[in-house]
JSON list of C-alpha atoms in Angstrom, two decimals:
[
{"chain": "K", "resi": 65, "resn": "UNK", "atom": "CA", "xyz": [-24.27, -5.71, 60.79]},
{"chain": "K", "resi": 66, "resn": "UNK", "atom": "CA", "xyz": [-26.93, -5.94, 63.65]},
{"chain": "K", "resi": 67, "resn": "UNK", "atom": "CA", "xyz": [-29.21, -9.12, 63.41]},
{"chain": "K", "resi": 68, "resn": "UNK", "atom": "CA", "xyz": [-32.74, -8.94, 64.78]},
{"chain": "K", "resi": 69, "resn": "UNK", "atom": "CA", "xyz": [-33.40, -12.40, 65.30]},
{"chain": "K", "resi": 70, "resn": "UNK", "atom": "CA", "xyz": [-30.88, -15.33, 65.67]},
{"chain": "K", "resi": 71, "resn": "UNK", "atom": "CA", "xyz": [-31.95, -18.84, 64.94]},
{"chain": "K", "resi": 72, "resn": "UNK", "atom": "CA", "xyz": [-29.65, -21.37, 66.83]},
{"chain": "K", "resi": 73, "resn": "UNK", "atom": "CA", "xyz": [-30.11, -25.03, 65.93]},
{"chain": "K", "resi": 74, "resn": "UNK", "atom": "CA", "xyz": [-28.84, -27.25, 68.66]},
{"chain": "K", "resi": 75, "resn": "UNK", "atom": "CA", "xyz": [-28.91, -31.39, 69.61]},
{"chain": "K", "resi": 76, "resn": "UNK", "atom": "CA", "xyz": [-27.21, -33.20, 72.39]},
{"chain": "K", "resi": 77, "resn": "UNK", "atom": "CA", "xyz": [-23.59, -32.83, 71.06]},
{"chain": "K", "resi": 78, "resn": "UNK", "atom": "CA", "xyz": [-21.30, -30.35, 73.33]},
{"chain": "K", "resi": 79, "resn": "UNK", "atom": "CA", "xyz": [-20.42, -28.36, 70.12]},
{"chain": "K", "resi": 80, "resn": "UNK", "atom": "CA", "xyz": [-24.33, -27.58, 70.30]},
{"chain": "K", "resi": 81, "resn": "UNK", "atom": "CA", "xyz": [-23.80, -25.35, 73.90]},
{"chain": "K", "resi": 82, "resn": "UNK", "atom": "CA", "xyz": [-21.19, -23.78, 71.89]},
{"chain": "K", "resi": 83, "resn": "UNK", "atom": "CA", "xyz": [-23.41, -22.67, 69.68]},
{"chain": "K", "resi": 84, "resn": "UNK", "atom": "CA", "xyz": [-25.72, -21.69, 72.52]},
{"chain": "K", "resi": 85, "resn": "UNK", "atom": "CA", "xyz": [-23.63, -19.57, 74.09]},
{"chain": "K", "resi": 86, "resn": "UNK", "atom": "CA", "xyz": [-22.04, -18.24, 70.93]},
{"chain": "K", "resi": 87, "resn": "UNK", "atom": "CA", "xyz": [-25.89, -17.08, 70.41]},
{"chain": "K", "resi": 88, "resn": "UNK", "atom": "CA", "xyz": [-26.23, -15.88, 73.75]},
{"chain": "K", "resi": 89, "resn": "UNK", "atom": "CA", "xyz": [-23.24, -13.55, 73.23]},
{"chain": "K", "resi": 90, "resn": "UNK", "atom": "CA", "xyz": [-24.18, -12.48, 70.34]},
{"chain": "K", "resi": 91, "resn": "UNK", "atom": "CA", "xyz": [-27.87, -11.64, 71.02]},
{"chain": "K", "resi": 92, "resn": "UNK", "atom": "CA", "xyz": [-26.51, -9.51, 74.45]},
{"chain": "K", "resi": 93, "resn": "UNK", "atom": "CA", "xyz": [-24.55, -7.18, 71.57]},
{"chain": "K", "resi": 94, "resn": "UNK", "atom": "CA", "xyz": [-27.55, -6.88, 69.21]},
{"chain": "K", "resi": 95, "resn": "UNK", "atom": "CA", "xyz": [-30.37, -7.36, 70.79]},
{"chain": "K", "resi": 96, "resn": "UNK", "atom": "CA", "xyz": [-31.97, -9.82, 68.90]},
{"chain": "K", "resi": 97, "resn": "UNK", "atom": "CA", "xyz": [-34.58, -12.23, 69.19]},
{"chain": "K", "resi": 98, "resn": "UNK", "atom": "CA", "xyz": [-33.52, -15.87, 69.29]},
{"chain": "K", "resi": 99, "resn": "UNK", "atom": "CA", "xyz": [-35.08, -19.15, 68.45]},
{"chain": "K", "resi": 100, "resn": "UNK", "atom": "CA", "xyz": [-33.69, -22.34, 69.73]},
{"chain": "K", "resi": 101, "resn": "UNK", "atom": "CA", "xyz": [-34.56, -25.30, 67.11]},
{"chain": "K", "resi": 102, "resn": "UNK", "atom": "CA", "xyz": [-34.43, -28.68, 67.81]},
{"chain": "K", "resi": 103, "resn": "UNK", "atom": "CA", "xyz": [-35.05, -31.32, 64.99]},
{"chain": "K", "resi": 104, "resn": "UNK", "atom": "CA", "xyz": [-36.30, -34.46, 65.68]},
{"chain": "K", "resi": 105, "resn": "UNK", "atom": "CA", "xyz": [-35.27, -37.25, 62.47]},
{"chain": "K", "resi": 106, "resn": "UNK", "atom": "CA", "xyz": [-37.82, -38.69, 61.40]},
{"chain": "K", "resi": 107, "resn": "UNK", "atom": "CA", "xyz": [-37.44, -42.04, 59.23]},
{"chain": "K", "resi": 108, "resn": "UNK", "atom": "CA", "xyz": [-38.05, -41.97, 56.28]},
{"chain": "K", "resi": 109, "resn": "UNK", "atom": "CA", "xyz": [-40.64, -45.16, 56.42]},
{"chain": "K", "resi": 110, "resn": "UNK", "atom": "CA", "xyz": [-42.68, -43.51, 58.94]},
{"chain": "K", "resi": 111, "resn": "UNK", "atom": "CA", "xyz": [-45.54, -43.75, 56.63]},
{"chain": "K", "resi": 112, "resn": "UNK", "atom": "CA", "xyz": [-45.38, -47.20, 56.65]},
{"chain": "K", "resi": 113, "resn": "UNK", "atom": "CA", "xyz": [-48.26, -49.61, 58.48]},
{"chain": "K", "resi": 114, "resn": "UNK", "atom": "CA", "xyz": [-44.73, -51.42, 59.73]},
{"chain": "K", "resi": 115, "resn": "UNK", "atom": "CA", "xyz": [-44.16, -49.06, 62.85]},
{"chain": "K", "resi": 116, "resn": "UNK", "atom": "CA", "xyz": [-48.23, -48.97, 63.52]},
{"chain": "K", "resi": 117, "resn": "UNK", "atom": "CA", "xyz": [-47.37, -52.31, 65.15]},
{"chain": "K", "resi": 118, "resn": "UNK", "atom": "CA", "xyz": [-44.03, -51.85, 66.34]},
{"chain": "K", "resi": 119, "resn": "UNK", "atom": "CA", "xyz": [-44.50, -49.96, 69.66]},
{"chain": "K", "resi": 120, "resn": "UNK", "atom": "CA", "xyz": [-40.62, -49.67, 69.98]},
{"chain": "K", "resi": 121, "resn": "UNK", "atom": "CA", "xyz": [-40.50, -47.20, 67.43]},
{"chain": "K", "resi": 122, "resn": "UNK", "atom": "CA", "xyz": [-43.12, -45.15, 68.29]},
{"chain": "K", "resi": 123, "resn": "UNK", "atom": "CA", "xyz": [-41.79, -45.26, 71.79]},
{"chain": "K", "resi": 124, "resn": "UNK", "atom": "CA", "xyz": [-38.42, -43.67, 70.36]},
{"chain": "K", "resi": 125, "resn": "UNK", "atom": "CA", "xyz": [-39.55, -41.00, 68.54]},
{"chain": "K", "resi": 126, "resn": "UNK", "atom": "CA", "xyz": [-41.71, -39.81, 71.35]},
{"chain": "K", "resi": 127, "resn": "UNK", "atom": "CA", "xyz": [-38.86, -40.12, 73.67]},
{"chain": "K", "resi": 128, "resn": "UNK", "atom": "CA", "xyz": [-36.87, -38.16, 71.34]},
{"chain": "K", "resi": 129, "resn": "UNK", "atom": "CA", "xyz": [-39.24, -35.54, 71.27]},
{"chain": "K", "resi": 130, "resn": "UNK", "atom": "CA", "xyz": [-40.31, -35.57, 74.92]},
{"chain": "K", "resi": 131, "resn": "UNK", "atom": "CA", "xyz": [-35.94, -35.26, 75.56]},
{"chain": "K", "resi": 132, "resn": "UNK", "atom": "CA", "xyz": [-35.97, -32.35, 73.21]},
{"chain": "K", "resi": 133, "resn": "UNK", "atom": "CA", "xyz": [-39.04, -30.12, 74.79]},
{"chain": "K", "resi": 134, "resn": "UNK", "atom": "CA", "xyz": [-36.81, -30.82, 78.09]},
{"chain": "K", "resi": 135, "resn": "UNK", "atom": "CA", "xyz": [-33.29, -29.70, 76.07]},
{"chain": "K", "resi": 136, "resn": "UNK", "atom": "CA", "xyz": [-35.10, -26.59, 74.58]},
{"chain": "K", "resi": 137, "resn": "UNK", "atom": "CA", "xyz": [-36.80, -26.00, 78.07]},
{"chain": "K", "resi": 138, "resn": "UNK", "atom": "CA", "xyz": [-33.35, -25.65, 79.95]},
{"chain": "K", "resi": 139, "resn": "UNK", "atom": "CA", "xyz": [-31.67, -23.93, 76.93]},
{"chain": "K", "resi": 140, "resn": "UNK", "atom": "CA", "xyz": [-34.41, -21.33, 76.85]},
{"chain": "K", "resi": 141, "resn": "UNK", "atom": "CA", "xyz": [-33.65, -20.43, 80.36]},
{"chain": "K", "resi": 142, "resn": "UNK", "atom": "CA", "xyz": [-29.69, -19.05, 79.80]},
{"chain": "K", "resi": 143, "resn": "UNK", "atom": "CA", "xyz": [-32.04, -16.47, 77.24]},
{"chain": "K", "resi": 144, "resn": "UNK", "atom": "CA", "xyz": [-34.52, -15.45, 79.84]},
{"chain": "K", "resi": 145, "resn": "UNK", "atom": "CA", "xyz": [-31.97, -14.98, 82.97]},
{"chain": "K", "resi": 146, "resn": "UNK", "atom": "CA", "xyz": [-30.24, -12.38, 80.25]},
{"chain": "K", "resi": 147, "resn": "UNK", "atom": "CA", "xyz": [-33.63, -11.00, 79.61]},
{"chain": "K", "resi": 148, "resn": "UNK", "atom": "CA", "xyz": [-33.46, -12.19, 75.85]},
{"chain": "K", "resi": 149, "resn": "UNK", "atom": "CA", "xyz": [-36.78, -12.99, 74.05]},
{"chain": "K", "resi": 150, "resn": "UNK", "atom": "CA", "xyz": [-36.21, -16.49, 72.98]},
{"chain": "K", "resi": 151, "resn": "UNK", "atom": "CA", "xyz": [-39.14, -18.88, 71.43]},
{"chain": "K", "resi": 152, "resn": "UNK", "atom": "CA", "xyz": [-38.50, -22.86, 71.03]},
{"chain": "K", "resi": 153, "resn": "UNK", "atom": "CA", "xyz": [-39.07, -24.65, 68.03]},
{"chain": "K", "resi": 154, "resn": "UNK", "atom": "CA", "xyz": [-39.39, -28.83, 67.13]},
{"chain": "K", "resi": 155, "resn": "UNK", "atom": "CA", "xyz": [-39.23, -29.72, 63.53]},
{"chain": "K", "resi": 156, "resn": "UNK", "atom": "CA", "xyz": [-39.68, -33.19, 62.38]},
{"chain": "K", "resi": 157, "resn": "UNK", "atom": "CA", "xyz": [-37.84, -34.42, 59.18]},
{"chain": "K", "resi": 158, "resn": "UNK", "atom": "CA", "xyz": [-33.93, -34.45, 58.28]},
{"chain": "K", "resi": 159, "resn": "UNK", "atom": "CA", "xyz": [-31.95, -32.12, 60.39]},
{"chain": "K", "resi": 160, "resn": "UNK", "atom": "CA", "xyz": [-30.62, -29.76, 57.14]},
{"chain": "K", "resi": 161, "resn": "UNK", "atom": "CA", "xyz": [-34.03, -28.95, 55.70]},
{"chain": "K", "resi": 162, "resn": "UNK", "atom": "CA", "xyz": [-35.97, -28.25, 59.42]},
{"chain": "K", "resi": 163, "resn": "UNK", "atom": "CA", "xyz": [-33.10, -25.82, 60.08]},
{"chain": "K", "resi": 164, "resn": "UNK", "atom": "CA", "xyz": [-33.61, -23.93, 57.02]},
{"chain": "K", "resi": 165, "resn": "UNK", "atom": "CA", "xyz": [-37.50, -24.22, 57.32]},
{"chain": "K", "resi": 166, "resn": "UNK", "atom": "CA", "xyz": [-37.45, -23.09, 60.81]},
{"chain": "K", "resi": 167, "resn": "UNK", "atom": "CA", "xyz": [-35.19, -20.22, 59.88]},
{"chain": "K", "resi": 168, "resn": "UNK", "atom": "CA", "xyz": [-37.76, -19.39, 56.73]},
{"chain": "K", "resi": 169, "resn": "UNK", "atom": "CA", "xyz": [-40.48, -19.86, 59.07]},
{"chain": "K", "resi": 170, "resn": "UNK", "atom": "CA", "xyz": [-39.49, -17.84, 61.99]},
{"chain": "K", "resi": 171, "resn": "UNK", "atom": "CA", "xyz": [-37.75, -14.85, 59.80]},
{"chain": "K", "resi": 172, "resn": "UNK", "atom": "CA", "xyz": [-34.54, -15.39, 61.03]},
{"chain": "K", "resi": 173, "resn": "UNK", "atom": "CA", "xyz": [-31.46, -13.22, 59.54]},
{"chain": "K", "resi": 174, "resn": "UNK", "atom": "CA", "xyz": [-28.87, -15.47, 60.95]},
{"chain": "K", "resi": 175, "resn": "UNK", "atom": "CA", "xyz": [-28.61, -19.06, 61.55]},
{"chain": "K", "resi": 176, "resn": "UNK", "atom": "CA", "xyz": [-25.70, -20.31, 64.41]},
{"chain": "K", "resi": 177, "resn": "UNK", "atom": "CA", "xyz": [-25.10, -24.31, 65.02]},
{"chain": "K", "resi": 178, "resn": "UNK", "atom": "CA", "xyz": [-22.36, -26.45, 65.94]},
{"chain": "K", "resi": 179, "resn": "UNK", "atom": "CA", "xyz": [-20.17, -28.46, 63.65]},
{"chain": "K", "resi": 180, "resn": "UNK", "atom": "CA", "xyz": [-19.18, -31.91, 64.36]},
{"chain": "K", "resi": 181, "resn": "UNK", "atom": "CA", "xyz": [-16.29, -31.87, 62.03]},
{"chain": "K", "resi": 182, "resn": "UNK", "atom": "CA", "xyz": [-16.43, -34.97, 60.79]},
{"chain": "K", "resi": 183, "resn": "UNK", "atom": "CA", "xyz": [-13.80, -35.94, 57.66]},
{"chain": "K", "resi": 184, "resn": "UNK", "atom": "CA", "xyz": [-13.51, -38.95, 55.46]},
{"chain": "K", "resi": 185, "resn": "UNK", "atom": "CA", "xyz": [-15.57, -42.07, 55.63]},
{"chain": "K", "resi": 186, "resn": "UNK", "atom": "CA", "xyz": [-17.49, -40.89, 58.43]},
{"chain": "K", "resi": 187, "resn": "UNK", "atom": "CA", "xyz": [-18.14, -37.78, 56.77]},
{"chain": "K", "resi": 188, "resn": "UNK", "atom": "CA", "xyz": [-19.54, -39.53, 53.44]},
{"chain": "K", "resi": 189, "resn": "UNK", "atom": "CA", "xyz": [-21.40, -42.01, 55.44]},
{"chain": "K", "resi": 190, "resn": "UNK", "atom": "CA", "xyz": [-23.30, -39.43, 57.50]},
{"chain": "K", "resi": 191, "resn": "UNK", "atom": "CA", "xyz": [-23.17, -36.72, 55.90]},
{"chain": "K", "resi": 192, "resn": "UNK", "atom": "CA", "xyz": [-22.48, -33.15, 57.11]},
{"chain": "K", "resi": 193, "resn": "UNK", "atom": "CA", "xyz": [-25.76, -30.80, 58.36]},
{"chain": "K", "resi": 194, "resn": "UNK", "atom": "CA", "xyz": [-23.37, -27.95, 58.83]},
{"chain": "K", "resi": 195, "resn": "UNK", "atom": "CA", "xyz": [-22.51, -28.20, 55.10]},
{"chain": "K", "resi": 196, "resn": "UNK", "atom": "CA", "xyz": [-25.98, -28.57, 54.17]},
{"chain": "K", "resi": 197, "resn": "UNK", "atom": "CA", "xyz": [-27.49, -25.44, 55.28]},
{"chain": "K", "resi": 198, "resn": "UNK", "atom": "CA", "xyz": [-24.24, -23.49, 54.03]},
{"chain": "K", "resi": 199, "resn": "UNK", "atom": "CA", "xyz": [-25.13, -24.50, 50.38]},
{"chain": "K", "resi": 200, "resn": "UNK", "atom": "CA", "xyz": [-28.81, -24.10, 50.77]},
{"chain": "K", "resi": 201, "resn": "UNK", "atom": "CA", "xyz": [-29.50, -21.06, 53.15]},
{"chain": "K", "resi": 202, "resn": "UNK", "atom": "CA", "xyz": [-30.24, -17.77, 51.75]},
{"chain": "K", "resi": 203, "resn": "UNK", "atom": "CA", "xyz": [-29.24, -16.12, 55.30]},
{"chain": "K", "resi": 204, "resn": "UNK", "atom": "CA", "xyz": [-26.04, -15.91, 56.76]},
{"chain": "K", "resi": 205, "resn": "UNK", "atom": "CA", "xyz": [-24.79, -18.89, 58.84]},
{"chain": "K", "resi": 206, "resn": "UNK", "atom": "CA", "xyz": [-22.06, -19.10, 61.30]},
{"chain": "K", "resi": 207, "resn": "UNK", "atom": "CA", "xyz": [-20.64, -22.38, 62.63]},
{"chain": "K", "resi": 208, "resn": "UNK", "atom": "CA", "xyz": [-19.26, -23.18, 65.56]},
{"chain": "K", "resi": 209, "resn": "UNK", "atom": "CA", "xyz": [-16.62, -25.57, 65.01]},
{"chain": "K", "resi": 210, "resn": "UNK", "atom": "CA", "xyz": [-15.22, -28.01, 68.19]}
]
């Protein structure tokens, strides 16, 4: 199977570069296009008047999305010194569904991030991305485990 255009979700965790350069491999055999994705979490009480006043938060989330145009900057680079096409994407919500949107939205036939590997407590407690976008992707996805 050849892909045509990778979609590699990454954050600041070194199992993310391993993803990266999983993709980068990858994309030298097949040629593909790749999008790097970075998604910025947004709370879930953004709506409310509470952080209109509450400049630390908004100071946050725009540093968090000012730090990820810089990530997907550098990232972007490994693609273009290979002479890969490569595009950068920021979605804003929880980290499962703005992979699989960005991956709807870009047409990608495979998805590659990193897995944390978290078990037990700290699994239940924060949940597992990886395992989210296994159940609900209609594309393949590989994982990168550490």
């Amino acid at each position: 199977m050849s892909y045509q255009n990778i979609l590699v979700a990454v954050d600041d965790s070194p199992i993310s570069y391993a993803a990266v350069e999983h993709t980068l491999s990858l994309a030298k055999l097949s040629g593909a296009k790749v999008t790097v994705l970075s998604v910025v979490a947004v709370d879930p009480y953004v709506g409310v008047d509470f952080y209109q006043v509450v400049p630390a938060i908004t100071d946050h989330f725009m540093q968090a999305e000012a730090h990820a145009k810089t990530q997907l900057q550098d990232i972007s680079q490994s693609f273009i010194r290979d002479g890969i096409e490569v595009q950068t994407k920021i979605h804003h919500g929880p980290a499962s569904e703005g992979i699989i949107f960005g991956a709807d939205e870009v047409g990608a036939d495979l998805i590659i991030m990193g897995s944390h590997g978290r078990t037990g407590v700290k699994r239940l407690l924060l949940g597992s991305v990886a395992r989210a976008v296994l159940t609900e992707s209609h594309i393949p996805v590989l994982i990168v485990k550490q």
